[in-house]
Coordinates of C-alpha atoms in Angstrom, one line a residue:
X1 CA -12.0 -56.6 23.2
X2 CA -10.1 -56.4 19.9
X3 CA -9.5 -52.8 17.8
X4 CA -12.1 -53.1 15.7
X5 CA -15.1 -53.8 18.7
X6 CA -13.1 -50.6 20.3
X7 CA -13.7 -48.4 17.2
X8 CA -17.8 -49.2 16.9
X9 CA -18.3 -48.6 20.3
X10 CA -16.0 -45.2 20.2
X11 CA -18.0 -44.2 16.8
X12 CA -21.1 -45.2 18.5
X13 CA -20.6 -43.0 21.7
X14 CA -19.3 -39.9 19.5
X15 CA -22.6 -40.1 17.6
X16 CA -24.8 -40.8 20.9
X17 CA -22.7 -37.3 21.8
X18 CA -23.1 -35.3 18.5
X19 CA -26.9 -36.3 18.8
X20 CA -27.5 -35.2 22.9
X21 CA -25.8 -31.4 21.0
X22 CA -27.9 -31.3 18.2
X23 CA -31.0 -31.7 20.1
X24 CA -29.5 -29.7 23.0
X25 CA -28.8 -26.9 20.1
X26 CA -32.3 -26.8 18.5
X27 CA -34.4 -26.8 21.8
X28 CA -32.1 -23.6 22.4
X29 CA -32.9 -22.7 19.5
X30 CA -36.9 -22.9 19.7
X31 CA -36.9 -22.2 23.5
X32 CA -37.9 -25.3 25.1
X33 CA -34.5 -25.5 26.7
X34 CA -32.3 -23.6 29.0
X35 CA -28.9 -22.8 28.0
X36 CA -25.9 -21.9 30.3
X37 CA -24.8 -18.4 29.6
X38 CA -20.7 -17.2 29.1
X39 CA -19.8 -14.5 31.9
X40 CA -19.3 -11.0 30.7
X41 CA -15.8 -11.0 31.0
X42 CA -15.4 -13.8 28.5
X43 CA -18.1 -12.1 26.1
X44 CA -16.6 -9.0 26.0
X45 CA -13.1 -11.0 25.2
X46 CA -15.0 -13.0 22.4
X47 CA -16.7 -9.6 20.9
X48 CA -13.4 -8.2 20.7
X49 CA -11.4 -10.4 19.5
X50 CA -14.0 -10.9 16.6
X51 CA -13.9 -7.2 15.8
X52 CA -10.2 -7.6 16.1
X53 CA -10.4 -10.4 13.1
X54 CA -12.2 -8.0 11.4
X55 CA -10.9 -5.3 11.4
X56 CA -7.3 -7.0 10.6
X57 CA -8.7 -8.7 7.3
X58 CA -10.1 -5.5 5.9
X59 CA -6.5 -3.3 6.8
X60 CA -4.9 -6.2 5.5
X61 CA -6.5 -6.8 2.2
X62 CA -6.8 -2.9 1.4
X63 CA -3.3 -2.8 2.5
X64 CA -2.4 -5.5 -0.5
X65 CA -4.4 -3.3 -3.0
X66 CA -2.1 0.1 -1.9
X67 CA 0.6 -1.8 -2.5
X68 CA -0.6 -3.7 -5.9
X69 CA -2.9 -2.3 -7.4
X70 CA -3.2 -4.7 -10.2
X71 CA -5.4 -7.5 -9.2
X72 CA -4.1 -9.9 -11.7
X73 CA -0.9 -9.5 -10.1
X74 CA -1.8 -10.1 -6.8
X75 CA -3.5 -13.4 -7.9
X76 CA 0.0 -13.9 -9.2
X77 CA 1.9 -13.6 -6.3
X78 CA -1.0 -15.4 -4.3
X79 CA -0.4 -18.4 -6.6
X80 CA 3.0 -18.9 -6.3
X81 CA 3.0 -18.1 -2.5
X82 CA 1.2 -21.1 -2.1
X83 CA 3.2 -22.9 -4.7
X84 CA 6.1 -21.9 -2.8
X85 CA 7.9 -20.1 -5.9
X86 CA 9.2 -17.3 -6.5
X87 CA 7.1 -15.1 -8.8
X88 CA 8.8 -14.2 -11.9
X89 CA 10.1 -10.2 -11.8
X90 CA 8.9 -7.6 -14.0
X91 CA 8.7 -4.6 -14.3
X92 CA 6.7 -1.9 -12.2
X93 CA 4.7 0.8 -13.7
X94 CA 7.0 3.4 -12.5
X95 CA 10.0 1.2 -14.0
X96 CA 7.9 0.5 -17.2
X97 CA 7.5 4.3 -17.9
X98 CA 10.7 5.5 -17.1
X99 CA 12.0 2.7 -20.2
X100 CA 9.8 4.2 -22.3
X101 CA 10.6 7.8 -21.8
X102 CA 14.3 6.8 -21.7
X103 CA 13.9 5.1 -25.2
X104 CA 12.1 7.8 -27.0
X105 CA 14.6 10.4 -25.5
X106 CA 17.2 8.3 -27.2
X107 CA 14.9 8.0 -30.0
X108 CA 14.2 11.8 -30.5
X109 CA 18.7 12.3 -29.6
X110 CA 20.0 13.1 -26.5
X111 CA 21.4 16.6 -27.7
X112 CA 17.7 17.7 -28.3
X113 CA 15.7 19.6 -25.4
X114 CA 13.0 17.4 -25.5
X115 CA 14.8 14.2 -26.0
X116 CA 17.6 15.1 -23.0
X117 CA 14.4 15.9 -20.9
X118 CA 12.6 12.9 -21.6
X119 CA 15.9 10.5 -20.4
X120 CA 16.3 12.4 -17.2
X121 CA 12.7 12.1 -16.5
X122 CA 12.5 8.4 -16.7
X123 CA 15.8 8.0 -14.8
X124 CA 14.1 9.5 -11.9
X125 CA 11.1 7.2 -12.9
X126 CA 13.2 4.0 -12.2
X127 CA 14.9 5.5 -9.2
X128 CA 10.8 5.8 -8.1
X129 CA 9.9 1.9 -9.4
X130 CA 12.9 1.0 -7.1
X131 CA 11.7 2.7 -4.2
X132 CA 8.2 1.1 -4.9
X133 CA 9.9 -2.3 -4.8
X134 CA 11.4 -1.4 -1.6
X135 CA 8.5 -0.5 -0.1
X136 CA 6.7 -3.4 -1.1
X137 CA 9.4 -5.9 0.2
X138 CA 9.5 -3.9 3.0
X139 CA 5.4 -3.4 3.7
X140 CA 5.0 -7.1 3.4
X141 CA 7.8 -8.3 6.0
X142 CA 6.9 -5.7 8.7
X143 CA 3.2 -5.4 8.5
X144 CA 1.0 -8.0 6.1
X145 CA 3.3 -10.8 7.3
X146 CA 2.5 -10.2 11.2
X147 CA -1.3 -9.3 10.2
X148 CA -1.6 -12.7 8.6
X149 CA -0.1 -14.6 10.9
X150 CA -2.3 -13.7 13.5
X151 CA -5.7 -14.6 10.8
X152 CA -3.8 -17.7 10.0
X153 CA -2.4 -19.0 13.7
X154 CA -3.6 -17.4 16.8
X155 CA -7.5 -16.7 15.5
X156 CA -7.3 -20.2 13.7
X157 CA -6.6 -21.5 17.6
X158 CA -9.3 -19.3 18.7
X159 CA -11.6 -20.4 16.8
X160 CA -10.9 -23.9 17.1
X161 CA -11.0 -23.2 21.2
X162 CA -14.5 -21.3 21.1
X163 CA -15.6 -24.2 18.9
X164 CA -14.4 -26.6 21.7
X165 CA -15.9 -24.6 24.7
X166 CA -19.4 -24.5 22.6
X167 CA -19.8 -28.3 22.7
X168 CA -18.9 -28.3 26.2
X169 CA -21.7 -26.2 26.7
X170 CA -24.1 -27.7 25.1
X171 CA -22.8 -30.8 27.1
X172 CA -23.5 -29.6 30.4
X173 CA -27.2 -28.3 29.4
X174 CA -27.5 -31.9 27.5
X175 CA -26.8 -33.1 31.0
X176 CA -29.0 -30.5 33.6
X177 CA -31.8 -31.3 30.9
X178 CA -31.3 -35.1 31.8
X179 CA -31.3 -34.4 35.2
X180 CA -34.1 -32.7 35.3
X181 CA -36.3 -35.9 33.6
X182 CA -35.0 -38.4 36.1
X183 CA -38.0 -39.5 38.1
X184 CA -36.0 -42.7 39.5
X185 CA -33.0 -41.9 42.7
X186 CA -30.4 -44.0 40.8
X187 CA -30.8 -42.3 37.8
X188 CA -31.2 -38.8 39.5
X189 CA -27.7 -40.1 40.9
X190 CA -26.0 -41.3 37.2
X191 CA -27.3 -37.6 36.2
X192 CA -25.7 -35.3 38.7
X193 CA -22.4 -37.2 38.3
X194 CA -23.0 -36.1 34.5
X195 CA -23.7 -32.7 35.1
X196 CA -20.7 -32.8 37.8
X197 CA -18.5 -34.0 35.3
X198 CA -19.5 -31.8 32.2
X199 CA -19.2 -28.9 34.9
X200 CA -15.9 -29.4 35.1
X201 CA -14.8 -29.5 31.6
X202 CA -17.1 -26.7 30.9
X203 CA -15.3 -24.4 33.3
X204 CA -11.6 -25.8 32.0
X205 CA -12.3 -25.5 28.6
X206 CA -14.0 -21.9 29.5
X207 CA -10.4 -20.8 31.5
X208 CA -8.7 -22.0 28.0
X209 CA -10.4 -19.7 26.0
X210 CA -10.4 -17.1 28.3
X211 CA -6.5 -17.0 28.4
X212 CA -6.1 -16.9 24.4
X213 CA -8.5 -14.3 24.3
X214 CA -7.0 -12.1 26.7
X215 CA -3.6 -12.5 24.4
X216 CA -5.8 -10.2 22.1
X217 CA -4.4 -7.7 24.3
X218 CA -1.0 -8.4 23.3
X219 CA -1.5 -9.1 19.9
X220 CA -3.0 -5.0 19.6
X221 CA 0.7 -3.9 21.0
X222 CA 2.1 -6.1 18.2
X223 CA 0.6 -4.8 15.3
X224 CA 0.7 -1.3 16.8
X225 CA 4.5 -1.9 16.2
X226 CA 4.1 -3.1 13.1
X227 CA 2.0 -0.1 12.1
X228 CA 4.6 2.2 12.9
X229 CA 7.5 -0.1 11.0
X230 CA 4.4 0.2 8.0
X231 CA 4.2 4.7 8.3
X232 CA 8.2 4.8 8.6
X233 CA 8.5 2.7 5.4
X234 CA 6.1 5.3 3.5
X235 CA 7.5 7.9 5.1
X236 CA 10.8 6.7 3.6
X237 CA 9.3 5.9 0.3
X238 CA 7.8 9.6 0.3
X239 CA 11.1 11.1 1.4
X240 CA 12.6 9.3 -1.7
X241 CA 10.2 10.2 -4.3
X242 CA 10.1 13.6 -3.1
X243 CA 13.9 14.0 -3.1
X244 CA 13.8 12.3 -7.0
X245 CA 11.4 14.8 -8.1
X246 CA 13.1 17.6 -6.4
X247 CA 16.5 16.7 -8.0
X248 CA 14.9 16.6 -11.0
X249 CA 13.4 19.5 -11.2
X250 CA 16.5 21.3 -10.4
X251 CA 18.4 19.4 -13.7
X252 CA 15.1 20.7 -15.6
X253 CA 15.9 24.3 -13.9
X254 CA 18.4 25.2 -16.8
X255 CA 15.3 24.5 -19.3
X256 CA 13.2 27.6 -19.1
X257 CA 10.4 26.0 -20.9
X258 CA 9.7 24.0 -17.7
X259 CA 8.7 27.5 -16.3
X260 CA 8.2 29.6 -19.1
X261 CA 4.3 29.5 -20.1
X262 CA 3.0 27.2 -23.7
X263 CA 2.1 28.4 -26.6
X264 CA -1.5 29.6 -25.8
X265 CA -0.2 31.9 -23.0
X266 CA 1.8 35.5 -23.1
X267 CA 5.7 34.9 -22.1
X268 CA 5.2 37.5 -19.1
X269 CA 2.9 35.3 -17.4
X270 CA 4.5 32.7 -15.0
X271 CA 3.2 29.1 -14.3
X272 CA 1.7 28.6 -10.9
X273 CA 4.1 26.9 -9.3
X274 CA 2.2 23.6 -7.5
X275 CA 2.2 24.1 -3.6
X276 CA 3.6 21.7 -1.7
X277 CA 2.6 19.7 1.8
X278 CA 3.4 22.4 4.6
X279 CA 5.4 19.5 6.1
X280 CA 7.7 20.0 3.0
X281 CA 7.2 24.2 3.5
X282 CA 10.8 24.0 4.5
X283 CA 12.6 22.3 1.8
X284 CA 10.2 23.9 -1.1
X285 CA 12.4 27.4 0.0
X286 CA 15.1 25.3 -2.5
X287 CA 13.3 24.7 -5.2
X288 CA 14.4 26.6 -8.5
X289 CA 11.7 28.4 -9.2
X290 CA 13.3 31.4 -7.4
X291 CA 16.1 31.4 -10.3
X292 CA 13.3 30.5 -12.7
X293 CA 11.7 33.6 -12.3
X294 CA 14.4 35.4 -12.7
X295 CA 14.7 33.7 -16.1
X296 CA 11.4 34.6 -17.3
X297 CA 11.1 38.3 -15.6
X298 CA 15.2 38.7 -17.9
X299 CA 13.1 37.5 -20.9
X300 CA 10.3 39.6 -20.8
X301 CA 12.2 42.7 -20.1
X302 CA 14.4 41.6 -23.0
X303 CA 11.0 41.7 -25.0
X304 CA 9.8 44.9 -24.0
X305 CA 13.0 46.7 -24.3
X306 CA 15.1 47.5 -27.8
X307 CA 18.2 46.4 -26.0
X308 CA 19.9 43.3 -26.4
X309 CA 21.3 40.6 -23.9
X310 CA 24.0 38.2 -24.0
X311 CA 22.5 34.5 -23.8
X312 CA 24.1 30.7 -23.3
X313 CA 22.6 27.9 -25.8
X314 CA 21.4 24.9 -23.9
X315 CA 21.0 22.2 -26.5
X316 CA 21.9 21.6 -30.4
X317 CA 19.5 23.3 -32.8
X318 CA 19.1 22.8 -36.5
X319 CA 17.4 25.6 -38.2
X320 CA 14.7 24.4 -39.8
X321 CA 14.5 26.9 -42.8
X322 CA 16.5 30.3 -44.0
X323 CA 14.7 32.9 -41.1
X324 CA 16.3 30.8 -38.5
X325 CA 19.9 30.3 -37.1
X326 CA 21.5 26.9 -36.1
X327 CA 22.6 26.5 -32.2
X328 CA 25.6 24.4 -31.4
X329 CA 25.1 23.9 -27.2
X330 CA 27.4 26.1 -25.1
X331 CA 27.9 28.6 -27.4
X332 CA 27.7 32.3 -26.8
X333 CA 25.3 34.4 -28.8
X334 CA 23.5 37.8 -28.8
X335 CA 19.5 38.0 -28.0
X336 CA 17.2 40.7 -29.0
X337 CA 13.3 40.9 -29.5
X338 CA 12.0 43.2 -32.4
X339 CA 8.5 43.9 -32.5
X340 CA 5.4 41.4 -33.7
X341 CA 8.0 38.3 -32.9
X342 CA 6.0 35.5 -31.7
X343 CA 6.6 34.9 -28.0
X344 CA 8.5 31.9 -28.3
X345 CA 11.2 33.2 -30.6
X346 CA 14.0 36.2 -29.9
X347 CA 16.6 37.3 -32.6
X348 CA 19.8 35.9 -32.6
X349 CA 23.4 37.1 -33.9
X350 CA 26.5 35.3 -34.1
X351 CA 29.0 37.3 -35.9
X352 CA 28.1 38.4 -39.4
X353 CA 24.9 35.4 -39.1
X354 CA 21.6 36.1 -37.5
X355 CA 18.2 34.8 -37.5
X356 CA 15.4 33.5 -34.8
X357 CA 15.9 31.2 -32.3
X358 CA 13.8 29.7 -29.6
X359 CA 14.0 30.8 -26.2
X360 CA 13.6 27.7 -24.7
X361 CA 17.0 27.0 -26.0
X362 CA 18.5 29.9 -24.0
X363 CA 20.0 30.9 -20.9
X364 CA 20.6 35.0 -20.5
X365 CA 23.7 35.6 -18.8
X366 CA 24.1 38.3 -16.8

């Protein structure tokens, strides 16, 4: 027998086979056929390791959107995954911001309130991009990466198993439906070697399955470790962002307009201070707004008295016409109020010079 007589008759038996299934599968289907039922045990293993699947995709997928939110960008990174490149880097959001506000501080000058505010701020909005990055980097090693493998390996062999085990089912029924027709002793005897024999593969390939599915088991106690490696690296992300925006606003602490009320609202009434997560109760006790309110309580009775206090400049201020007096930062001038002065504005001396000057300028001094 050469090759090519070995093929057709190979080709011919795999479609004499895929034929017994199909008709197996549709007089299942229609009822005119019994069909050999899986034992609890392996259907409970099969449910769960499809809910398992599941339930993996949809954490993992929502996961990816968390992390990048842009979906242009995750196409991106999908793309040169599978290209195996390395996607070009660029700039966050919380990166992209911070440049802007550091370029218009240095745009509006460093020496000005709003302009030195505007750099620190997107300083700590780069430090919070960077922490983003580290996040992601580190979100994508400890938890997608394991969560994937398991879609793309072990429930790739599952499936491929289960697939398996299903033709060997319909096999075996193929071959107790034969049995059943045989009317003649030597073909009774040809069909209960058949069903012997598909009997055996059936419960092989069943034991196969069985074991993979029961590493389901295992695979639960892997991703709960990688859940916990996911809610330390938020934690630390958190921890970080919280600590930026802490330190920052204790730089913004010397600026009392950070705490004073705007324009549409009377100097002696304090902003509400945000409240913070209870599990940050503890650190919130150092947050400047203690000192703040000292600040704005000085202020106000500055306002309402006729006395006058002594007052640090904070930043550089040009007058901008004759009523008001220029502020070199650092210097040490006397503050009054007099009455009908808008609420953003105190009286200033220095020497034999005086005019108004904002109070968000200021510092009292004790």
């Amino acid at each position: 027998m050469n090759i090519m007589d070995f093929n057709v008759k190979k080709l011919a038996a795999d479609a004499g086979t895929f034929l017994s299934r199909a008709v197996q599968f549709t007089e299942e289907k229609l009822g005119q056929a019994e069909k050999t039922e899986l034992d609890a045990h392996l259907e409970n293993l099969l449910s769960k390791a499809e809910c398992t699947k599941l339930w993996t995709e949809k954490i993992m997928k929502q996961t990816e959107v968390l992390l990048q939110p842009n979906p242009n960008a995750r196409i991106e990174e999908f793309v040169y995954e599978k290209l195996d490149r390395k996607a070009p880097s660029r700039m966050n959001n919380p990166e992209l911001l911070g440049q802007y506000m550091i370029d218009a501080g240095n745009e509006f000058g460093p020496g000005t309130a709003y302009g030195n505010a505007l750099i620190k701020c997107g300083e700590t909005q780069k430090r919070i991009g960077t922490a983003d990055r580290e996040l992601i980097q580190t979100s994508a090693i400890n938890f997608l990466t394991p969560l994937r493998n398991f879609i793309e390996g072990d429930y790739k062999t599952i499936t491929k198993e289960r697939k398996l085990l299903q033709n060997k089912r319909l096999d075996l029924d193929a071959a107790k439906t034969r049995l059943k027709k045989a009317k003649v002793a030597e073909a009774r005897a040809a069909s209960e070697q058949e069903v012997r024999i598909t009997q055996s593969e059936f419960d092989r390939q069943a034991e196969i399955t069985r074991l993979l599915l029961e590493g389901i088991s295992s695979t639960h106690a892997h991703h709960l470790r990688c859940l916990n490696d996911f809610v330390e690296a938020q934690m630390t992300y958190y921890a970080q962002c919280y600590q930026y925006m802490l330190d920052l606003q204790k730089q913004l602490g010397s600026f009392p307009s950070t705490f004073l009320s705007n324009n549409n609202q009377s100097s002696t009434t304090p902003v509400q201070s945000v409240s913070t997560p209870s599990v940050l109760a503890s650190a919130s006790a150092s947050l400047p707004s203690v000192s703040n309110s000292i600040v704005t309580s000085g202020l106000s009775e500055l306002k309402s008295s006729s006395g006058s206090r002594k007052a640090r400049v904070l930043y550089d201020y040009d007058a901008a016409n004759s009523s008001e007096l220029s502020l070199l930062a650092d210097e040490v001038i006397t503050v009054y109020s007099i009455p009908g002065m808008d609420s953003d504005w105190l009286m200033g001396e220095r020497g034999n010079q005086k005019g108004k000057v904002p109070i968000t300028y200021l510092e009292l001094l004790n």
